[in-house]
Tab-separated table of C-alpha atoms in Angstrom:
chain	number	residue	atom	x	y	z
A	60	MET	CA	113.206	47.413	172.167
A	61	ARG	CA	115.312	49.902	170.261
A	62	GLY	CA	114.851	53.575	170.964
A	63	GLY	CA	114.663	55.589	167.795
A	64	ASN	CA	115.385	59.157	166.885
A	65	GLU	CA	111.865	60.240	166.031
A	66	THR	CA	111.875	63.242	168.349
A	67	ASP	CA	114.644	64.991	166.419
A	68	PRO	CA	115.708	64.183	162.846
A	69	THR	CA	119.289	65.169	163.678
A	70	ASN	CA	119.606	62.481	166.376
A	71	PHE	CA	121.666	59.337	165.848
A	72	THR	CA	120.901	55.756	166.824
A	73	LEU	CA	123.684	53.673	168.380
A	74	LEU	CA	123.293	50.071	167.246
A	75	GLY	CA	125.572	48.757	169.998
A	76	PHE	CA	127.998	45.909	169.516
A	77	PHE	CA	127.393	42.337	168.359
A	78	PRO	CA	123.559	42.579	168.560
A	79	GLU	CA	123.199	39.021	167.222
A	80	PHE	CA	125.266	37.542	170.067
A	81	ARG	CA	123.126	35.362	172.366
A	82	TYR	CA	124.821	36.242	175.623
A	83	ILE	CA	125.142	39.988	175.074
A	84	THR	CA	123.573	40.787	178.467
A	85	ALA	CA	126.307	38.800	180.218
A	86	VAL	CA	128.946	40.592	178.123
A	87	VAL	CA	127.600	44.048	179.012
A	88	SER	CA	127.394	43.074	182.688
A	89	SER	CA	131.020	41.900	182.564
A	90	ILE	CA	132.055	45.155	180.918
A	91	LEU	CA	130.380	47.089	183.745
A	92	LEU	CA	132.273	45.027	186.332
A	93	ILE	CA	135.578	45.664	184.544
A	94	TYR	CA	134.719	49.361	184.270
A	95	THR	CA	134.051	49.485	188.012
A	96	ALA	CA	137.389	47.800	188.723
A	97	ALA	CA	139.199	50.168	186.325
A	98	PHE	CA	137.520	53.211	187.856
A	99	THR	CA	138.403	52.066	191.380
A	100	SER	CA	142.024	51.142	190.616
A	101	ASN	CA	142.797	54.368	188.739
A	102	THR	CA	141.130	56.492	191.421
A	103	LEU	CA	143.088	54.650	194.094
A	104	LEU	CA	146.352	55.197	192.226
A	105	ILE	CA	145.656	58.939	191.913
A	106	VAL	CA	144.830	59.156	195.646
A	107	LEU	CA	148.010	57.262	196.597
A	108	ILE	CA	150.187	59.562	194.504
A	109	TRP	CA	148.450	62.608	195.949
A	110	LEU	CA	148.667	61.516	199.608
A	111	ASP	CA	152.102	59.865	199.806
A	112	SER	CA	154.986	62.361	199.748
A	113	ARG	CA	157.373	59.643	198.513
A	114	LEU	CA	155.406	59.553	195.249
A	115	HIS	CA	155.632	63.315	194.650
A	116	THR	CA	158.086	62.876	191.783
A	117	PRO	CA	157.828	63.756	188.079
A	118	MET	CA	157.334	60.115	187.054
A	119	TYR	CA	154.396	59.586	189.399
A	120	SER	CA	152.964	62.991	188.568
A	121	LEU	CA	152.787	61.979	184.910
A	122	LEU	CA	151.398	58.587	185.916
A	123	SER	CA	148.589	60.241	187.876
A	124	GLN	CA	147.700	62.250	184.766
A	125	LEU	CA	147.616	59.035	182.740
A	126	SER	CA	145.189	57.531	185.256
A	127	LEU	CA	143.062	60.682	185.095
A	128	MET	CA	142.948	60.388	181.307
A	129	ASP	CA	141.954	56.727	181.612
A	130	LEU	CA	139.113	57.696	183.944
A	131	THR	CA	137.933	60.403	181.558
A	132	LEU	CA	138.043	58.131	178.515
A	133	THR	CA	136.249	55.127	179.961
A	134	SER	CA	133.691	57.256	181.861
A	135	SER	CA	132.761	59.171	178.717
A	136	ILE	CA	131.814	55.943	176.936
A	137	ILE	CA	130.897	52.979	179.160
A	138	PRO	CA	128.106	54.498	181.343
A	139	LYS	CA	126.249	55.805	178.276
A	140	MET	CA	126.657	52.434	176.566
A	141	ALA	CA	125.244	50.576	179.583
A	142	VAL	CA	122.304	52.958	179.964
A	143	SER	CA	121.465	52.633	176.259
A	144	PHE	CA	121.601	48.846	176.416
A	145	PHE	CA	119.560	48.263	179.569
A	146	SER	CA	116.989	50.987	178.872
A	147	GLY	CA	116.603	50.122	175.186
A	148	TRP	CA	116.846	53.827	174.314
A	149	GLN	CA	119.712	53.956	171.808
A	150	SER	CA	119.159	57.487	170.541
A	151	ILE	CA	121.840	60.120	171.044
A	152	SER	CA	121.538	63.780	170.101
A	153	PHE	CA	123.759	65.476	167.535
A	154	LEU	CA	125.390	67.606	170.260
A	155	ALA	CA	125.953	64.640	172.587
A	156	CYS	CA	127.423	62.624	169.721
A	157	GLY	CA	129.812	65.425	168.808
A	158	THR	CA	130.783	65.843	172.463
A	159	GLN	CA	131.522	62.130	172.792
A	160	ILE	CA	133.644	62.113	169.634
A	161	PHE	CA	135.565	65.174	170.826
A	162	PHE	CA	136.286	63.989	174.376
A	163	SER	CA	137.142	60.384	173.487
A	164	LEU	CA	139.518	61.468	170.707
A	165	THR	CA	141.019	64.252	172.850
A	166	VAL	CA	141.865	61.885	175.688
A	167	ALA	CA	143.169	59.155	173.364
A	168	LEU	CA	145.531	61.573	171.614
A	169	ALA	CA	146.569	63.224	174.895
A	170	GLU	CA	147.493	59.795	176.281
A	171	CYS	CA	149.778	59.126	173.312
A	172	ILE	CA	151.589	62.431	173.847
A	173	LEU	CA	151.823	61.909	177.609
A	174	ILE	CA	153.224	58.392	177.208
A	175	THR	CA	155.934	59.840	174.959
A	176	PHE	CA	156.847	62.311	177.729
A	177	MET	CA	156.897	59.439	180.224
A	178	CYS	CA	159.329	57.616	177.972
A	179	PHE	CA	161.560	60.723	177.884
A	180	ASP	CA	161.425	60.778	181.685
A	181	ARG	CA	162.704	57.189	181.842
A	182	TYR	CA	165.343	57.886	179.198
A	183	VAL	CA	166.838	60.768	181.188
A	184	ALA	CA	166.557	58.876	184.497
A	185	ILE	CA	168.503	55.873	183.186
A	186	CYS	CA	170.831	57.300	180.523
A	187	ASN	CA	171.601	60.652	182.207
A	188	PRO	CA	170.836	60.159	185.915
A	189	LEU	CA	173.059	63.025	187.091
A	190	ARG	CA	171.141	65.514	184.929
A	191	TYR	CA	167.711	64.115	185.807
A	192	PRO	CA	166.913	66.604	188.640
A	193	VAL	CA	167.711	69.480	186.271
A	194	VAL	CA	166.099	68.226	183.056
A	195	ILE	CA	162.996	66.635	184.654
A	196	SER	CA	162.220	69.000	187.497
A	197	PRO	CA	158.773	69.091	189.164
A	198	GLY	CA	158.056	72.324	187.303
A	199	VAL	CA	158.445	70.561	183.950
A	200	CYS	CA	155.508	68.218	184.597
A	201	LEU	CA	152.895	70.970	184.282
A	202	PRO	CA	153.998	72.030	180.755
A	203	MET	CA	154.168	68.358	179.721
A	204	THR	CA	150.635	67.808	180.956
A	205	ALA	CA	149.366	71.009	179.341
A	206	VAL	CA	150.944	70.133	175.979
A	207	SER	CA	149.385	66.657	176.118
A	208	TRP	CA	145.857	67.937	176.784
A	209	ALA	CA	146.149	70.891	174.391
A	210	GLY	CA	147.610	68.789	171.564
A	211	GLY	CA	144.859	66.219	171.936
A	212	ALA	CA	142.105	68.831	172.123
A	213	LEU	CA	143.254	70.834	169.077
A	214	THR	CA	143.637	67.763	166.872
A	215	SER	CA	140.344	66.321	168.099
A	216	PHE	CA	138.465	69.565	167.488
A	217	GLY	CA	139.511	69.614	163.832
A	218	HIS	CA	138.531	65.997	163.203
A	219	THR	CA	135.241	66.307	165.104
A	220	ALA	CA	134.235	69.403	163.161
A	221	PHE	CA	135.064	67.799	159.803
A	222	THR	CA	133.323	64.514	160.639
A	223	LEU	CA	130.040	66.126	161.683
A	224	ARG	CA	129.857	68.546	158.758
A	225	PHE	CA	129.328	65.704	156.257
A	226	HIS	CA	125.815	64.781	155.138
A	227	ILE	CA	124.618	61.711	157.047
A	228	CYS	CA	122.463	59.088	155.347
A	229	SER	CA	119.134	58.089	156.842
A	230	PRO	CA	118.254	56.327	159.115
A	231	ARG	CA	121.385	57.754	160.848
A	232	GLU	CA	122.288	54.477	162.556
A	233	ILE	CA	125.871	54.273	163.839
A	234	PRO	CA	127.262	50.701	163.857
A	235	HIS	CA	129.032	51.131	167.188
A	236	PHE	CA	128.420	51.260	170.941
A	237	PHE	CA	129.423	54.939	171.104
A	238	CYS	CA	129.843	57.915	168.776
A	239	GLU	CA	133.238	57.375	167.193
A	240	GLY	CA	134.631	59.197	164.169
A	241	VAL	CA	135.387	56.207	161.942
A	242	ALA	CA	131.955	54.676	162.674
A	243	VAL	CA	130.190	57.939	161.799
A	244	LEU	CA	132.118	58.134	158.517
A	245	ARG	CA	130.617	54.770	157.580
A	246	ILE	CA	127.130	56.319	157.281
A	247	VAL	CA	128.196	59.448	155.389
A	248	CYS	CA	126.518	59.961	151.989
A	249	GLU	CA	129.444	61.821	150.412
A	250	ASP	CA	132.777	60.867	148.876
A	251	ILE	CA	135.153	61.013	151.832
A	252	LEU	CA	138.196	59.328	150.290
A	253	ALA	CA	140.290	62.500	150.609
A	254	TYR	CA	139.323	62.921	154.266
A	255	GLU	CA	140.061	59.256	155.027
A	256	LYS	CA	143.545	59.780	153.609
A	257	ALA	CA	143.897	62.869	155.820
A	258	VAL	CA	142.952	60.758	158.845
A	259	VAL	CA	145.692	58.245	157.975
A	260	VAL	CA	148.254	61.056	157.568
A	261	THR	CA	147.236	62.611	160.892
A	262	SER	CA	147.458	59.208	162.547
A	263	ILE	CA	151.005	58.790	161.270
A	264	LEU	CA	151.942	62.124	162.846
A	265	VAL	CA	150.237	61.596	166.218
A	266	LEU	CA	150.730	57.823	166.561
A	267	LEU	CA	153.616	56.544	164.480
A	268	SER	CA	155.958	59.485	165.145
A	269	PRO	CA	155.715	59.246	168.970
A	270	PHE	CA	155.882	55.454	168.750
A	271	SER	CA	159.099	55.691	166.705
A	272	LEU	CA	160.603	58.063	169.286
A	273	ILE	CA	159.627	55.681	172.085
A	274	VAL	CA	161.170	52.656	170.356
A	275	SER	CA	164.383	54.593	169.633
A	276	SER	CA	164.573	55.778	173.241
A	277	TYR	CA	164.129	52.279	174.598
A	278	VAL	CA	166.884	50.924	172.405
A	279	LEU	CA	169.199	53.453	174.064
A	280	ILE	CA	167.727	52.682	177.488
A	281	PHE	CA	168.298	48.931	177.200
A	282	LEU	CA	171.855	49.498	175.970
A	283	ALA	CA	172.453	51.671	179.042
A	284	VAL	CA	170.863	49.053	181.325
A	285	LEU	CA	173.106	46.306	179.961
A	286	ARG	CA	176.152	48.406	180.853
A	287	MET	CA	175.074	48.779	184.506
A	288	ASN	CA	177.397	47.118	187.006
A	289	SER	CA	174.827	46.785	189.788
A	290	PRO	CA	172.444	43.809	189.357
A	291	GLU	CA	169.956	45.503	191.706
A	292	GLY	CA	169.960	48.718	189.666
A	293	ARG	CA	169.658	46.733	186.435
A	294	ASN	CA	166.663	44.763	187.719
A	295	LYS	CA	164.918	47.905	189.013
A	296	ALA	CA	165.410	49.690	185.696
A	297	LEU	CA	164.164	46.683	183.724
A	298	ALA	CA	161.074	46.350	185.967
A	299	THR	CA	160.142	50.011	185.499
A	300	CYS	CA	160.774	49.996	181.754
A	301	SER	CA	158.962	46.715	181.131
A	302	SER	CA	155.846	48.145	182.827
A	303	HIS	CA	156.052	51.228	180.643
A	304	LEU	CA	156.520	49.123	177.496
A	305	CYS	CA	153.370	47.165	178.377
A	306	VAL	CA	151.450	50.445	178.615
A	307	VAL	CA	152.930	51.608	175.278
A	308	GLY	CA	151.720	48.455	173.554
A	309	LEU	CA	148.255	48.683	175.116
A	310	TYR	CA	147.745	52.266	173.959
A	311	PHE	CA	149.444	52.437	170.579
A	312	GLY	CA	148.588	48.959	169.241
A	313	PRO	CA	144.787	49.265	168.837
A	314	GLY	CA	144.977	52.928	167.813
A	315	MET	CA	147.501	52.289	165.042
A	316	PHE	CA	145.499	49.329	163.749
A	317	ILE	CA	142.257	51.341	163.598
A	318	TYR	CA	143.384	54.729	162.339
A	319	MET	CA	146.420	53.870	160.223
A	320	ARG	CA	144.668	51.171	158.215
A	321	PRO	CA	142.976	52.479	155.024
A	322	GLY	CA	139.350	51.376	154.785
A	323	SER	CA	139.082	50.637	158.500
A	324	ALA	CA	135.515	52.012	158.453
A	325	LYS	CA	134.542	48.892	156.468
A	326	THR	CA	135.365	46.553	159.380
A	327	PRO	CA	133.022	47.780	162.158
A	328	LYS	CA	133.052	44.582	164.233
A	329	LEU	CA	136.846	44.468	164.371
A	330	ASN	CA	136.963	48.147	165.285
A	331	GLN	CA	134.398	47.633	168.050
A	332	GLY	CA	136.488	44.856	169.537
A	333	LEU	CA	139.618	47.007	169.491
A	334	PHE	CA	137.791	49.983	171.000
A	335	LEU	CA	136.311	47.734	173.666
A	336	PHE	CA	139.838	46.639	174.537
A	337	GLY	CA	141.108	50.229	174.600
A	338	THR	CA	138.253	51.741	176.593
A	339	VAL	CA	137.709	48.944	179.128
A	340	LEU	CA	140.708	46.636	179.522
A	341	THR	CA	143.527	49.142	178.996
A	342	PRO	CA	142.359	51.487	181.810
A	343	LEU	CA	142.250	48.441	184.096
A	344	LEU	CA	145.650	47.042	183.089
A	345	ASN	CA	147.455	50.388	183.277
A	346	PRO	CA	147.429	50.804	187.093
A	347	LEU	CA	148.032	47.072	187.539
A	348	ALA	CA	151.116	47.195	185.294
A	349	TYR	CA	152.618	49.931	187.454
A	350	SER	CA	151.429	49.016	190.941
A	351	LEU	CA	151.968	45.249	191.008
A	352	ARG	CA	155.623	45.601	189.969
A	353	ASN	CA	156.371	48.774	191.906
A	354	LYS	CA	157.506	48.541	195.523
A	355	GLU	CA	156.941	52.262	196.160
A	356	VAL	CA	153.286	52.105	195.109
A	357	LEU	CA	152.691	48.887	197.065
A	358	SER	CA	154.332	50.463	200.114
A	359	ALA	CA	152.094	53.528	199.821
A	360	LEU	CA	149.040	51.262	199.530
A	361	LYS	CA	150.019	49.307	202.660
A	362	LYS	CA	150.562	52.569	204.524
A	363	LEU	CA	147.130	53.863	203.493
A	364	MET	CA	145.441	50.598	204.500
A	365	GLY	CA	147.215	50.709	207.862
A	366	GLU	CA	145.992	54.250	208.502
A	367	CYS	CA	142.425	53.287	207.562
A	368	GLN	CA	142.290	50.400	210.037
A	369	PRO	CA	140.638	51.318	213.357
A	370	SER	CA	143.075	51.511	216.250
A	371	ARG	CA	142.554	49.067	219.087
């Protein structure tokens, strides 16, 4: 049974994803399991960084913020989606829809900015190691974090306000599993060609520009790594950078394909698949990419497990 929006004409109805799929209940159940694993792994990573003094470094401080952003993003979308599916009540209020658009876009943009700062951290650590304690001091992490959140929030506020001011066609049904800007634009009754172009331009600034800086930095990083005389140092640098590159691809790939492609609102199923990847799988793969290939994190985890075991 589909819950409507009869109680308030300004409410929206979330149609969910792939409603014609036979095994949709199994898919939603799997998504909830992945969400639980992502929530647990990111929370555990934050706790490890907070408790272990060996991880009180700028790199891990930024990584803990990335995990916090992952938790915020996936928790602002997946629980509501699951409740709507299992209860059959797919209605969402105008305020709740706007809030979901704002927070999901804020966190997504903040992650892109933060990942760029993380790349700068690795660039200084590998290419200018003697200057690293001066350039990337613990006090620098707070401004980096603040700029990431503030940049994401300001950009998101503008796009959320513009998206919701358009006239929405009845029956106000959003072809998505959560309130997302591009999906809402698909049910607008006005000519939004100019705004769609503005979205593409903004995406170039907030996605392509940082991505270009990251690629340029990693070219310099790999050149510096190849000149290292120590095989152990070279392998450690490559392990750290390869994990970061995996995270870069996971975050920037889907976002660039959705927001930098003109007419993306006309491909709702493809967009839903990409958003599902970004809001469920990416938050799970992020801590795994860092922890499984990082001896310091694994050592902190073993220490925590040892302390939690009852003494005999």
